[in-house]
Amino acid sequence: MTTLILLRHGRSTANTAGVLAGRTPGVELDDRGREQAAAVVDRLAALPIASVVTSPLERCRQTVAPLAAARGLEPVVEDDLAEVDYGAWTGRKITDLIKEDLWKVVQAHPSAATFPDGESLAGMQARSVAAVRRHVARVRAEHGEDAIVLACSHGDVIKAILADALASHLDNFQRIVVDTCSVSVVTYTELRPFVARMNEQSGDVASLVPKPKPAEGEEQPVNASDAVVGGSTNA
């Protein structure tokens, strides 16, 4: 069972300006965003993170920088975790975009939405899910089954990854909330993923710390991923 921590970047200058930043270069964290990024170091201090992966955009790289420095890790830049390519919508005011017919499609039927001169939301989900699964497999091979990998990305990207982990259609992904610098957690097992946290902003991560393996002959503790068909481990 390998754990993936999905960290959304801290608050950016575009978040407060009300524009769709997309892949616009030079969009950085604002003062609040830098405070959020610094706080991540203590929030996740108890977790033995084996690898840090990040979108190539500045706001994500700035968000993981304090954590990576504290852990002595070199962030792995993953292009497939970049923000949605919003094409001609990039840089436009949200208040203007909500008047577009496509806005309704993006909100109610996102699996059918393709941005003008940009990418489709379905394409974004396919490449981002494939990316996190590649890195989970890499970290598992390098550090063992119980390793933890952190990936920093963007709101729509993280929502799409969570929808996949929940076995929910992409058309439902707008129901998921992912705030700036929030943590969502997915554990990947051989058969299926389990969503352990969503939009978490507190510092309580104790339950995510890998439990020591029992000595030979000791009884294996029940794991949440060992749920029985048609029943519950919480009986």
PDB file of C-alpha atoms in Angstrom:
ATOM      1  CA  MET A   1       0.000   0.000   0.000  1.00  0.00           C
ATOM      2  CA  THR A   2       1.760   3.130  -1.241  1.00  0.00           C
ATOM      3  CA  THR A   3       0.499   6.530  -0.118  1.00  0.00           C
ATOM      4  CA  LEU A   4       0.128   9.529  -2.410  1.00  0.00           C
ATOM      5  CA  ILE A   5      -0.230  12.969  -0.811  1.00  0.00           C
ATOM      6  CA  LEU A   6      -1.799  15.465  -3.205  1.00  0.00           C
ATOM      7  CA  LEU A   7      -0.878  19.017  -2.232  1.00  0.00           C
ATOM      8  CA  ARG A   8      -2.439  21.963  -4.011  1.00  0.00           C
ATOM      9  CA  HIS A   9      -0.150  24.959  -4.406  1.00  0.00           C
ATOM     10  CA  GLY A  10      -0.470  27.873  -2.009  1.00  0.00           C
ATOM     11  CA  ARG A  11      -2.504  30.961  -2.771  1.00  0.00           C
ATOM     12  CA  SER A  12      -1.190  32.751  -5.836  1.00  0.00           C
ATOM     13  CA  THR A  13      -1.418  36.266  -7.215  1.00  0.00           C
ATOM     14  CA  ALA A  14      -3.887  34.971  -9.805  1.00  0.00           C
ATOM     15  CA  ASN A  15      -6.168  33.496  -7.125  1.00  0.00           C
ATOM     16  CA  THR A  16      -6.688  36.910  -5.591  1.00  0.00           C
ATOM     17  CA  ALA A  17      -6.892  38.698  -8.962  1.00  0.00           C
ATOM     18  CA  GLY A  18      -9.789  36.521 -10.119  1.00  0.00           C
ATOM     19  CA  VAL A  19      -8.183  35.424 -13.373  1.00  0.00           C
ATOM     20  CA  LEU A  20      -7.759  31.981 -14.900  1.00  0.00           C
ATOM     21  CA  ALA A  21      -3.976  31.714 -14.705  1.00  0.00           C
ATOM     22  CA  GLY A  22      -3.609  28.359 -16.420  1.00  0.00           C
ATOM     23  CA  ARG A  23      -0.042  27.996 -17.634  1.00  0.00           C
ATOM     24  CA  THR A  24       0.758  31.709 -17.691  1.00  0.00           C
ATOM     25  CA  PRO A  25       4.444  32.078 -16.750  1.00  0.00           C
ATOM     26  CA  GLY A  26       5.407  34.213 -13.782  1.00  0.00           C
ATOM     27  CA  VAL A  27       2.349  33.508 -11.604  1.00  0.00           C
ATOM     28  CA  GLU A  28       3.836  33.185  -8.123  1.00  0.00           C
ATOM     29  CA  LEU A  29       2.650  32.727  -4.559  1.00  0.00           C
ATOM     30  CA  ASP A  30       1.439  35.822  -2.761  1.00  0.00           C
ATOM     31  CA  ASP A  31       2.353  36.554   0.865  1.00  0.00           C
ATOM     32  CA  ARG A  32      -0.377  34.269   2.175  1.00  0.00           C
ATOM     33  CA  GLY A  33       0.675  31.528  -0.209  1.00  0.00           C
ATOM     34  CA  ARG A  34       4.261  31.697   1.022  1.00  0.00           C
ATOM     35  CA  GLU A  35       3.020  31.418   4.599  1.00  0.00           C
ATOM     36  CA  GLN A  36       0.974  28.363   3.620  1.00  0.00           C
ATOM     37  CA  ALA A  37       3.970  26.758   1.932  1.00  0.00           C
ATOM     38  CA  ALA A  38       6.171  27.331   4.983  1.00  0.00           C
ATOM     39  CA  ALA A  39       3.505  25.784   7.231  1.00  0.00           C
ATOM     40  CA  VAL A  40       3.497  22.567   5.191  1.00  0.00           C
ATOM     41  CA  VAL A  41       6.902  21.690   6.667  1.00  0.00           C
ATOM     42  CA  ASP A  42       5.477  21.363  10.191  1.00  0.00           C
ATOM     43  CA  ARG A  43       2.113  19.995   9.070  1.00  0.00           C
ATOM     44  CA  LEU A  44       3.767  16.976   7.443  1.00  0.00           C
ATOM     45  CA  ALA A  45       6.757  16.673   9.783  1.00  0.00           C
ATOM     46  CA  ALA A  46       5.689  13.258  11.090  1.00  0.00           C
ATOM     47  CA  LEU A  47       5.506  11.652   7.652  1.00  0.00           C
ATOM     48  CA  PRO A  48       8.510   9.849   6.115  1.00  0.00           C
ATOM     49  CA  ILE A  49       8.090  11.298   2.621  1.00  0.00           C
ATOM     50  CA  ALA A  50      10.333   9.457   0.172  1.00  0.00           C
ATOM     51  CA  SER A  51       9.857  11.659  -2.891  1.00  0.00           C
ATOM     52  CA  VAL A  52       8.465  15.072  -3.811  1.00  0.00           C
ATOM     53  CA  VAL A  53       6.969  15.558  -7.274  1.00  0.00           C
ATOM     54  CA  THR A  54       5.768  18.886  -8.630  1.00  0.00           C
ATOM     55  CA  SER A  55       4.064  20.550 -11.537  1.00  0.00           C
ATOM     56  CA  PRO A  56       6.588  22.643 -13.497  1.00  0.00           C
ATOM     57  CA  LEU A  57       4.711  25.889 -12.841  1.00  0.00           C
ATOM     58  CA  GLU A  58       6.257  28.423 -10.482  1.00  0.00           C
ATOM     59  CA  ARG A  59       3.497  28.437  -7.874  1.00  0.00           C
ATOM     60  CA  CYS A  60       3.842  24.688  -7.312  1.00  0.00           C
ATOM     61  CA  ARG A  61       7.629  24.710  -7.268  1.00  0.00           C
ATOM     62  CA  GLN A  62       7.548  27.532  -4.718  1.00  0.00           C
ATOM     63  CA  THR A  63       5.061  25.590  -2.592  1.00  0.00           C
ATOM     64  CA  VAL A  64       7.215  22.458  -2.292  1.00  0.00           C
ATOM     65  CA  ALA A  65      10.535  24.305  -1.935  1.00  0.00           C
ATOM     66  CA  PRO A  66      10.457  24.686   1.895  1.00  0.00           C
ATOM     67  CA  LEU A  67       9.419  21.057   2.429  1.00  0.00           C
ATOM     68  CA  ALA A  68      11.977  19.692  -0.027  1.00  0.00           C
ATOM     69  CA  ALA A  69      14.734  21.773   1.552  1.00  0.00           C
ATOM     70  CA  ALA A  70      13.811  20.582   5.053  1.00  0.00           C
ATOM     71  CA  ARG A  71      13.913  16.947   3.900  1.00  0.00           C
ATOM     72  CA  GLY A  72      16.994  17.237   1.702  1.00  0.00           C
ATOM     73  CA  LEU A  73      14.975  16.078  -1.316  1.00  0.00           C
ATOM     74  CA  GLU A  74      15.262  17.263  -4.904  1.00  0.00           C
ATOM     75  CA  PRO A  75      11.752  17.774  -6.323  1.00  0.00           C
ATOM     76  CA  VAL A  76      10.957  15.755  -9.422  1.00  0.00           C
ATOM     77  CA  VAL A  77       9.352  18.012 -12.033  1.00  0.00           C
ATOM     78  CA  GLU A  78       6.461  16.262 -13.808  1.00  0.00           C
ATOM     79  CA  ASP A  79       5.036  18.015 -16.861  1.00  0.00           C
ATOM     80  CA  ASP A  80       1.902  15.847 -16.784  1.00  0.00           C
ATOM     81  CA  LEU A  81       0.920  17.400 -13.438  1.00  0.00           C
ATOM     82  CA  ALA A  82       0.827  20.891 -14.975  1.00  0.00           C
ATOM     83  CA  GLU A  83      -2.312  22.993 -14.857  1.00  0.00           C
ATOM     84  CA  VAL A  84      -4.994  22.499 -17.486  1.00  0.00           C
ATOM     85  CA  ASP A  85      -4.088  24.064 -20.829  1.00  0.00           C
ATOM     86  CA  TYR A  86      -6.968  26.506 -20.967  1.00  0.00           C
ATOM     87  CA  GLY A  87      -5.913  27.777 -24.394  1.00  0.00           C
ATOM     88  CA  ALA A  88      -7.648  31.028 -25.352  1.00  0.00           C
ATOM     89  CA  TRP A  89      -9.225  31.219 -21.894  1.00  0.00           C
ATOM     90  CA  THR A  90      -5.822  31.628 -20.231  1.00  0.00           C
ATOM     91  CA  GLY A  91      -5.430  34.925 -18.396  1.00  0.00           C
ATOM     92  CA  ARG A  92      -9.065  35.961 -18.742  1.00  0.00           C
ATOM     93  CA  LYS A  93     -11.233  37.198 -15.870  1.00  0.00           C
ATOM     94  CA  ILE A  94     -13.479  34.578 -14.275  1.00  0.00           C
ATOM     95  CA  THR A  95     -16.327  37.111 -14.272  1.00  0.00           C
ATOM     96  CA  ASP A  96     -16.103  37.222 -18.079  1.00  0.00           C
ATOM     97  CA  LEU A  97     -15.708  33.470 -18.551  1.00  0.00           C
ATOM     98  CA  ILE A  98     -18.900  32.603 -16.663  1.00  0.00           C
ATOM     99  CA  LYS A  99     -20.828  34.328 -19.480  1.00  0.00           C
ATOM    100  CA  GLU A 100     -19.462  31.862 -22.051  1.00  0.00           C
ATOM    101  CA  ASP A 101     -21.624  28.906 -23.128  1.00  0.00           C
ATOM    102  CA  LEU A 102     -18.667  26.586 -22.549  1.00  0.00           C
ATOM    103  CA  TRP A 103     -18.619  27.558 -18.877  1.00  0.00           C
ATOM    104  CA  LYS A 104     -21.876  25.655 -18.328  1.00  0.00           C
ATOM    105  CA  VAL A 105     -20.382  22.585 -20.004  1.00  0.00           C
ATOM    106  CA  VAL A 106     -17.265  22.796 -17.835  1.00  0.00           C
ATOM    107  CA  GLN A 107     -19.431  22.882 -14.718  1.00  0.00           C
ATOM    108  CA  ALA A 108     -22.133  20.323 -15.602  1.00  0.00           C
ATOM    109  CA  HIS A 109     -20.595  18.040 -18.249  1.00  0.00           C
ATOM    110  CA  PRO A 110     -16.821  18.476 -17.971  1.00  0.00           C
ATOM    111  CA  SER A 111     -16.032  15.205 -19.734  1.00  0.00           C
ATOM    112  CA  ALA A 112     -17.270  16.899 -22.934  1.00  0.00           C
ATOM    113  CA  ALA A 113     -15.375  20.161 -22.419  1.00  0.00           C
ATOM    114  CA  THR A 114     -12.431  21.161 -24.603  1.00  0.00           C
ATOM    115  CA  PHE A 115     -10.977  24.631 -24.187  1.00  0.00           C
ATOM    116  CA  PRO A 116     -10.524  26.697 -27.365  1.00  0.00           C
ATOM    117  CA  ASP A 117      -6.937  26.194 -28.585  1.00  0.00           C
ATOM    118  CA  GLY A 118      -6.341  24.188 -25.405  1.00  0.00           C
ATOM    119  CA  GLU A 119      -6.877  20.698 -24.046  1.00  0.00           C
ATOM    120  CA  SER A 120      -9.920  18.725 -22.955  1.00  0.00           C
ATOM    121  CA  LEU A 121     -10.648  18.026 -19.312  1.00  0.00           C
ATOM    122  CA  ALA A 122     -10.826  14.329 -20.142  1.00  0.00           C
ATOM    123  CA  GLY A 123      -7.339  14.537 -21.625  1.00  0.00           C
ATOM    124  CA  MET A 124      -6.100  16.330 -18.513  1.00  0.00           C
ATOM    125  CA  GLN A 125      -7.475  13.589 -16.294  1.00  0.00           C
ATOM    126  CA  ALA A 126      -5.908  10.845 -18.389  1.00  0.00           C
ATOM    127  CA  ARG A 127      -2.411  12.354 -18.334  1.00  0.00           C
ATOM    128  CA  SER A 128      -2.484  13.370 -14.649  1.00  0.00           C
ATOM    129  CA  VAL A 129      -3.776  10.006 -13.399  1.00  0.00           C
ATOM    130  CA  ALA A 130      -1.163   8.209 -15.489  1.00  0.00           C
ATOM    131  CA  ALA A 131       1.514  10.511 -14.034  1.00  0.00           C
ATOM    132  CA  VAL A 132       0.704   9.901 -10.372  1.00  0.00           C
ATOM    133  CA  ARG A 133       0.446   6.163 -10.947  1.00  0.00           C
ATOM    134  CA  ARG A 134       3.893   6.189 -12.599  1.00  0.00           C
ATOM    135  CA  HIS A 135       5.402   7.972  -9.626  1.00  0.00           C
ATOM    136  CA  VAL A 136       3.641   5.742  -7.108  1.00  0.00           C
ATOM    137  CA  ALA A 137       5.084   2.719  -8.927  1.00  0.00           C
ATOM    138  CA  ARG A 138       8.543   4.331  -9.038  1.00  0.00           C
ATOM    139  CA  VAL A 139       8.563   5.173  -5.335  1.00  0.00           C
ATOM    140  CA  ARG A 140       7.237   1.730  -4.418  1.00  0.00           C
ATOM    141  CA  ALA A 141      10.041   0.092  -6.401  1.00  0.00           C
ATOM    142  CA  GLU A 142      12.709   2.381  -4.910  1.00  0.00           C
ATOM    143  CA  HIS A 143      11.547   2.658  -1.299  1.00  0.00           C
ATOM    144  CA  GLY A 144       9.196  -0.229  -0.593  1.00  0.00           C
ATOM    145  CA  GLU A 145       5.492  -0.917  -0.390  1.00  0.00           C
ATOM    146  CA  ASP A 146       4.769   1.478   2.496  1.00  0.00           C
ATOM    147  CA  ALA A 147       6.533   4.506   1.015  1.00  0.00           C
ATOM    148  CA  ILE A 148       4.935   7.948   0.784  1.00  0.00           C
ATOM    149  CA  VAL A 149       5.166  10.263  -2.240  1.00  0.00           C
ATOM    150  CA  LEU A 150       3.960  13.865  -2.290  1.00  0.00           C
ATOM    151  CA  ALA A 151       2.764  15.467  -5.522  1.00  0.00           C
ATOM    152  CA  CYS A 152       2.051  19.198  -5.772  1.00  0.00           C
ATOM    153  CA  SER A 153      -0.346  20.270  -8.495  1.00  0.00           C
ATOM    154  CA  HIS A 154      -3.402  22.403  -9.267  1.00  0.00           C
ATOM    155  CA  GLY A 155      -7.046  22.391  -8.203  1.00  0.00           C
ATOM    156  CA  ASP A 156      -8.656  20.894 -11.301  1.00  0.00           C
ATOM    157  CA  VAL A 157      -5.849  18.365 -11.705  1.00  0.00           C
ATOM    158  CA  ILE A 158      -6.129  17.136  -8.116  1.00  0.00           C
ATOM    159  CA  LYS A 159      -9.927  16.981  -8.354  1.00  0.00           C
ATOM    160  CA  ALA A 160      -9.620  14.839 -11.486  1.00  0.00           C
ATOM    161  CA  ILE A 161      -7.161  12.467  -9.777  1.00  0.00           C
ATOM    162  CA  LEU A 162      -9.470  12.162  -6.763  1.00  0.00           C
ATOM    163  CA  ALA A 163     -12.475  11.459  -8.998  1.00  0.00           C
ATOM    164  CA  ASP A 164     -10.537   8.609 -10.599  1.00  0.00           C
ATOM    165  CA  ALA A 165      -9.526   7.217  -7.204  1.00  0.00           C
ATOM    166  CA  LEU A 166     -13.161   7.361  -6.080  1.00  0.00           C
ATOM    167  CA  ALA A 167     -14.243   5.528  -9.263  1.00  0.00           C
ATOM    168  CA  SER A 168     -16.428   8.554  -9.963  1.00  0.00           C
ATOM    169  CA  HIS A 169     -17.145   9.850 -13.466  1.00  0.00           C
ATOM    170  CA  LEU A 170     -15.298  13.002 -14.454  1.00  0.00           C
ATOM    171  CA  ASP A 171     -18.680  14.736 -14.725  1.00  0.00           C
ATOM    172  CA  ASN A 172     -18.785  14.621 -10.914  1.00  0.00           C
ATOM    173  CA  PHE A 173     -15.383  16.158 -10.302  1.00  0.00           C
ATOM    174  CA  GLN A 174     -16.761  19.672  -9.798  1.00  0.00           C
ATOM    175  CA  ARG A 175     -18.395  18.382  -6.609  1.00  0.00           C
ATOM    176  CA  ILE A 176     -14.940  17.954  -5.058  1.00  0.00           C
ATOM    177  CA  VAL A 177     -13.415  20.925  -3.212  1.00  0.00           C
ATOM    178  CA  VAL A 178      -9.631  21.387  -3.176  1.00  0.00           C
ATOM    179  CA  ASP A 179      -8.520  24.603  -1.477  1.00  0.00           C
ATOM    180  CA  THR A 180      -5.086  26.207  -1.742  1.00  0.00           C
ATOM    181  CA  CYS A 181      -2.400  24.290   0.145  1.00  0.00           C
ATOM    182  CA  SER A 182      -4.889  21.597   1.143  1.00  0.00           C
ATOM    183  CA  VAL A 183      -3.834  17.966   1.414  1.00  0.00           C
ATOM    184  CA  SER A 184      -5.705  15.036  -0.082  1.00  0.00           C
ATOM    185  CA  VAL A 185      -4.471  11.471   0.360  1.00  0.00           C
ATOM    186  CA  VAL A 186      -4.869   8.379  -1.795  1.00  0.00           C
ATOM    187  CA  THR A 187      -3.406   4.983  -0.949  1.00  0.00           C
ATOM    188  CA  TYR A 188      -2.760   2.704  -3.899  1.00  0.00           C
ATOM    189  CA  THR A 189      -2.994  -1.046  -3.404  1.00  0.00           C
ATOM    190  CA  GLU A 190      -2.573  -3.877  -5.870  1.00  0.00           C
ATOM    191  CA  LEU A 191      -6.310  -4.007  -6.584  1.00  0.00           C
ATOM    192  CA  ARG A 192      -7.675  -0.493  -6.060  1.00  0.00           C
ATOM    193  CA  PRO A 193      -7.012   2.927  -4.553  1.00  0.00           C
ATOM    194  CA  PHE A 194      -8.519   4.205  -1.310  1.00  0.00           C
ATOM    195  CA  VAL A 195      -9.166   7.887  -0.609  1.00  0.00           C
ATOM    196  CA  ALA A 196      -8.019   8.573   2.949  1.00  0.00           C
ATOM    197  CA  ARG A 197      -8.258  12.386   3.108  1.00  0.00           C
ATOM    198  CA  MET A 198      -9.753  15.177   1.006  1.00  0.00           C
ATOM    199  CA  ASN A 199      -9.145  18.923   1.285  1.00  0.00           C
ATOM    200  CA  GLU A 200      -7.444  18.489   4.673  1.00  0.00           C
ATOM    201  CA  GLN A 201      -6.017  21.706   6.113  1.00  0.00           C
ATOM    202  CA  SER A 202      -5.243  20.741   9.700  1.00  0.00           C
ATOM    203  CA  GLY A 203      -1.934  19.424  10.974  1.00  0.00           C
ATOM    204  CA  ASP A 204      -3.190  16.020  12.129  1.00  0.00           C
ATOM    205  CA  VAL A 205      -1.424  13.390  10.031  1.00  0.00           C
ATOM    206  CA  ALA A 206      -0.770  10.770  12.713  1.00  0.00           C
ATOM    207  CA  SER A 207      -3.016   8.187  11.084  1.00  0.00           C
ATOM    208  CA  LEU A 208      -1.001   8.409   7.862  1.00  0.00           C
ATOM    209  CA  VAL A 209       2.287   7.370   9.466  1.00  0.00           C
ATOM    210  CA  PRO A 210       3.084   3.813   8.271  1.00  0.00           C
ATOM    211  CA  LYS A 211       2.622   1.265  11.054  1.00  0.00           C
ATOM    212  CA  PRO A 212       5.612  -0.945  11.872  1.00  0.00           C
ATOM    213  CA  LYS A 213       5.326  -4.425  10.434  1.00  0.00           C
ATOM    214  CA  PRO A 214       4.612  -7.122  13.028  1.00  0.00           C
ATOM    215  CA  ALA A 215       7.415  -9.456  13.980  1.00  0.00           C
ATOM    216  CA  GLU A 216       7.305 -12.980  12.616  1.00  0.00           C
ATOM    217  CA  GLY A 217       4.548 -14.918  14.306  1.00  0.00           C
ATOM    218  CA  GLU A 218       2.635 -11.861  15.469  1.00  0.00           C
ATOM    219  CA  GLU A 219      -0.905 -11.279  14.273  1.00  0.00           C
ATOM    220  CA  GLN A 220      -1.247  -8.883  11.340  1.00  0.00           C
ATOM    221  CA  PRO A 221      -3.432  -5.869  12.314  1.00  0.00           C
ATOM    222  CA  VAL A 222      -6.578  -5.262  10.324  1.00  0.00           C
ATOM    223  CA  ASN A 223      -6.052  -2.623   7.628  1.00  0.00           C
ATOM    224  CA  ALA A 224      -8.742  -0.302   6.286  1.00  0.00           C
ATOM    225  CA  SER A 225      -7.952  -1.564   2.806  1.00  0.00           C
ATOM    226  CA  ASP A 226      -8.956  -5.116   3.794  1.00  0.00           C
ATOM    227  CA  ALA A 227     -12.687  -4.326   3.735  1.00  0.00           C
ATOM    228  CA  VAL A 228     -14.874  -7.382   3.224  1.00  0.00           C
ATOM    229  CA  VAL A 229     -17.302  -7.722   0.359  1.00  0.00           C
ATOM    230  CA  GLY A 230     -20.825  -6.758   1.420  1.00  0.00           C
ATOM    231  CA  GLY A 231     -19.781  -5.810   4.923  1.00  0.00           C
ATOM    232  CA  SER A 232     -17.686  -3.468   6.998  1.00  0.00           C
ATOM    233  CA  THR A 233     -14.578  -3.697   9.130  1.00  0.00           C
ATOM    234  CA  ASN A 234     -16.319  -1.325  11.554  1.00  0.00           C
ATOM    235  CA  ALA A 235     -18.936  -3.808  12.749  1.00  0.00           C
TER     236      ALA A 235
END
